[in-house]
Amino acid sequence: MLTTVSDFSQFIQQAKAVGHSLCIRGLGSKDFYGNPSQGQDLSTLSYRGIIDYEPTELVITARAGTPMREIESALKEKNQMLGFEAPYFSDQATLGGVIAAGLSGPRRPYAGAVRDLLLGIRMIDGHGSDLNFGGRVIKNVAGFDLSRLMAGSMGTLGLVLEASLKTVPLPAFELSLRQICSLKEAIERTNHWAGQALPLSASAWVANQLHIRLSGAESAVHSAALKLGGETIPFIQAQQLWTSLRDHTHSFFNDSRPLWRLSLRSTAGELNIEGEQLIEWGGAQRWVKTHQSASHLRQLASAHGGHATLFKGKAPPDGVFHPLSPALEKIHRQLKKTFDPAFLFNPGRLYPDSNL
Amino acid sequence: MGTMDKPLSTPMDKNKQREVVQALIEFLPKSSVLFELEAVKPYECDALPAYRQLPMVVAIPENEHEVQAILRTCHRLGVIVVARGAGTGLSGGAMPCDQGVLLSLAKMMRIKSIDPHARTATVEPGVRNLAISEAAAVHNLYYAPDPSSQIACSIGGNVAENSGGMHCLKYGLTVHNILKLRAYTQEGELLEIGGEGLDSAGYDLLALMTGSEGLLAVITEVCVKLLPKPQRAQCVLAAFDDVTKAATAVGNIIAAGIIPAGLEMMDQLTTRAVEPFAQAGYPLDAKAILLCESDGAHEEVEDEIKRISAIMHDSGATEVRVSQDEAQRLRFWIGRKSAFPAAGRISADYYCMDGTIPKRALALVLKKIEDLSIEYNLRCMNVFHAGDGNLHPLILYDANEPGELERTEAFGEKILKLCIDVGGTITGEHGVGVEKLDSMCDQFASAELHVFHQIKKAFDPLGRLNPGKAVPSLHRCAEMGRMRVHSGQERFPDIPRF
């Protein structure tokens, strides 16, 4: 079993020597995400535990194999949380997987994504080198910001073994509202509200209903709720709603059609797409269930300043993620070569070309 | 060895200079190409005048096409390019190269568009930080990062340095407040990085570009996020008879679940230096004072200010004042904001440091700085972004006194070493530039520095964009006897946890 940093380093050096590619994996909650990849399993599960957590520093450092539940319950005990509301998509997820996938839940537009909270990492690259980037403090501009580069890299740049993340206090009070409105009206309203000093912390439009969450001081939340109007959702029901949106257990996601995620300008109007939509992040994240072609969806997303990802479904030949411009692809290849010259890590997971 | 070694200073190659000028004036107006000594002199340094170098040529493009053409020309002629914004940087990051072109982006200062509904502004790199908020004010929006130089510094430079400011604990740094960049590689190839959504496909190059100190590409356009202006802001001033008590109060505020809009500490030497200047009414007998600001909705601020005041009292504050109106709030802040000029008033010269430490180490670090101050026989004022652990010790010295500058630099390096030893970093927001190259050898191991060099090569294979900055060559670290080799051990095994 691999338990120390040098165990992992040696394992990677051996894989490099014999030319084995590696599939980095925690609890496998996001096996469905990204392009298919093949290689020997490299499990992070034996490298787990919180290394350092001091609530007044607003920083937690933990090992990659640590279950998110463990991290989140340690934070909750001290009245804190990770602001991005990490999706689990199953019973369990690990810190390493959450960083590699770079996905965020409903609070993302208001509290930041994984990349926004990532302060430092310890990783092993394709040479087997033990590398530390960033640190355990909130403000740090020494060296290129390679910690944030790991968020959403799908494990293709190396094995992240430890990470430090910024924490935030749990909101003192939360209240969720429901309003009946059209998709167009929902986009209009959420963007309008976002331009005012209101304690918004989530929004979701689905099946002609707009759900809004407010978080903060009780007095401020009540005053904002009066201003926004709508029916108050009972607390437990609201919690279930936001968790079901975060983890895709909401009935919207129970469907055999391909599921697309469009990330675009929040004010983009109604899109010309067949199939149903669920809109989050004040209009900036749109989930679409549709059989329409990848090229159609990508074109639409590009036209609205964003990109389209096939979240669930059979990958098109150029992969589930939005193809890169030739100029950016060139840089991606160079970065991949820098960290992983033998192309060991998660080949093809980010883009089907395993040298990327 | 390293690709980022500072090129050796050689006598100006007049033929090369003529060749470059000739090539540039083919597409640039003559007034945009400077090479006479008196014309290029103002560009010899940024706001860290201890490091100076005259550039071979200064080119001042007015639009993106000119930037691209200048880069292509320099690429063809094999000439180094150093980009510069407003020149307010504090680490020598925009110091020119003697055989290179200094690319001033100061004339690219158009605000291209503001989208009030989507809450974004698209601007050229030379636009001043404060000008964005001024232009957005009519929509009741503003750009949140507010480095102290915001009246002068430009957004391109802010991205290059990942600038912070007084309010970044709550509102984030530059990296958290931008969406999209247009940038050109040294070869003149356009990179469109990020997007108008909250994320983009592939690796997070937006984060990589932010804080890259002009080593990777030249930024020609930035799309920033705008935030709604808070309805109200109020500030608590608390005085303490002991620095440790003030440090404890900072921890207590955070532990209570409050993220203040600003949380600053000043020591007694600082308050005494700024008071005659700022007339802020600071209690001068206090060993330390804290300024703690709350902003947001009316109800939220009212609630938070009460809680902050109570925590200050409970933490042993000898006096707690709450700003009663906007004028008083600004008066509380003016002293903090004039700390640097005040240092200039009480001392011939001063040297501003910029380390970050875990807050729990604050009392220890301040005590050690006090000891070092005695050891080096130099006064040191301490101003501190207390909420996020970013220290700005200001070492007071007189450059005309033989040996004082050298003692100051040695003192400064000791402070940075101390920051690393307690688990912090050598720069929180000013960048490495040329100033902290040696300290980078202490903070990073050679394998890590090697990766940084490779990252630069991924964007700039020939090493022609701002070479010699931000990352020391391995050779330099070895010469300094500071090569940190890969150890595989815990990084800070001996830090006390308290």
PDB file of N, CA, C and O in Angstrom, chain B residues 27 63 162 256 291-292 414 443:
ATOM      1  N   PHE B  27       5.823  51.287 -38.774  1.00  0.00           N
ATOM      2  CA  PHE B  27       4.374  51.217 -38.545  1.00  0.00           C
ATOM      3  C   PHE B  27       3.912  52.040 -37.341  1.00  0.00           C
ATOM      4  O   PHE B  27       2.721  52.151 -37.097  1.00  0.00           O
ATOM      5  N   ASN B  63      -2.855  50.682 -29.709  1.00  0.00           N
ATOM      6  CA  ASN B  63      -3.904  49.667 -29.848  1.00  0.00           C
ATOM      7  C   ASN B  63      -3.272  48.277 -29.963  1.00  0.00           C
ATOM      8  O   ASN B  63      -2.048  48.138 -30.061  1.00  0.00           O
ATOM      9  N   ASN B 162      -1.314  40.129  -9.813  1.00  0.00           N
ATOM     10  CA  ASN B 162      -2.420  39.614  -8.982  1.00  0.00           C
ATOM     11  C   ASN B 162      -2.620  40.510  -7.753  1.00  0.00           C
ATOM     12  O   ASN B 162      -2.590  40.050  -6.601  1.00  0.00           O
ATOM     13  N   ALA B 256     -15.422  34.345  15.250  1.00  0.00           N
ATOM     14  CA  ALA B 256     -16.846  34.618  15.459  1.00  0.00           C
ATOM     15  C   ALA B 256     -17.642  34.521  14.159  1.00  0.00           C
ATOM     16  O   ALA B 256     -18.847  34.787  14.135  1.00  0.00           O
ATOM     17  N   LEU B 291      -8.147  48.634  12.703  1.00  0.00           N
ATOM     18  CA  LEU B 291      -9.271  49.229  11.983  1.00  0.00           C
ATOM     19  C   LEU B 291     -10.054  48.069  11.381  1.00  0.00           C
ATOM     20  O   LEU B 291      -9.481  47.234  10.669  1.00  0.00           O
ATOM     21  N   CYS B 292     -11.327  48.002  11.675  1.00  0.00           N
ATOM     22  CA  CYS B 292     -12.116  46.875  11.194  1.00  0.00           C
ATOM     23  C   CYS B 292     -13.388  47.414  10.541  1.00  0.00           C
ATOM     24  O   CYS B 292     -14.190  48.085  11.183  1.00  0.00           O
ATOM     25  N   LYS B 414      16.096  39.037   6.177  1.00  0.00           N
ATOM     26  CA  LYS B 414      15.850  38.270   7.414  1.00  0.00           C
ATOM     27  C   LYS B 414      14.352  38.191   7.694  1.00  0.00           C
ATOM     28  O   LYS B 414      13.851  37.162   8.137  1.00  0.00           O
ATOM     29  N   GLN B 443      12.464  29.981  -0.679  1.00  0.00           N
ATOM     30  CA  GLN B 443      11.086  29.498  -0.609  1.00  0.00           C
ATOM     31  C   GLN B 443      10.852  28.239  -1.440  1.00  0.00           C
ATOM     32  O   GLN B 443      10.053  27.398  -1.076  1.00  0.00           O
TER      33      GLN B 443
END
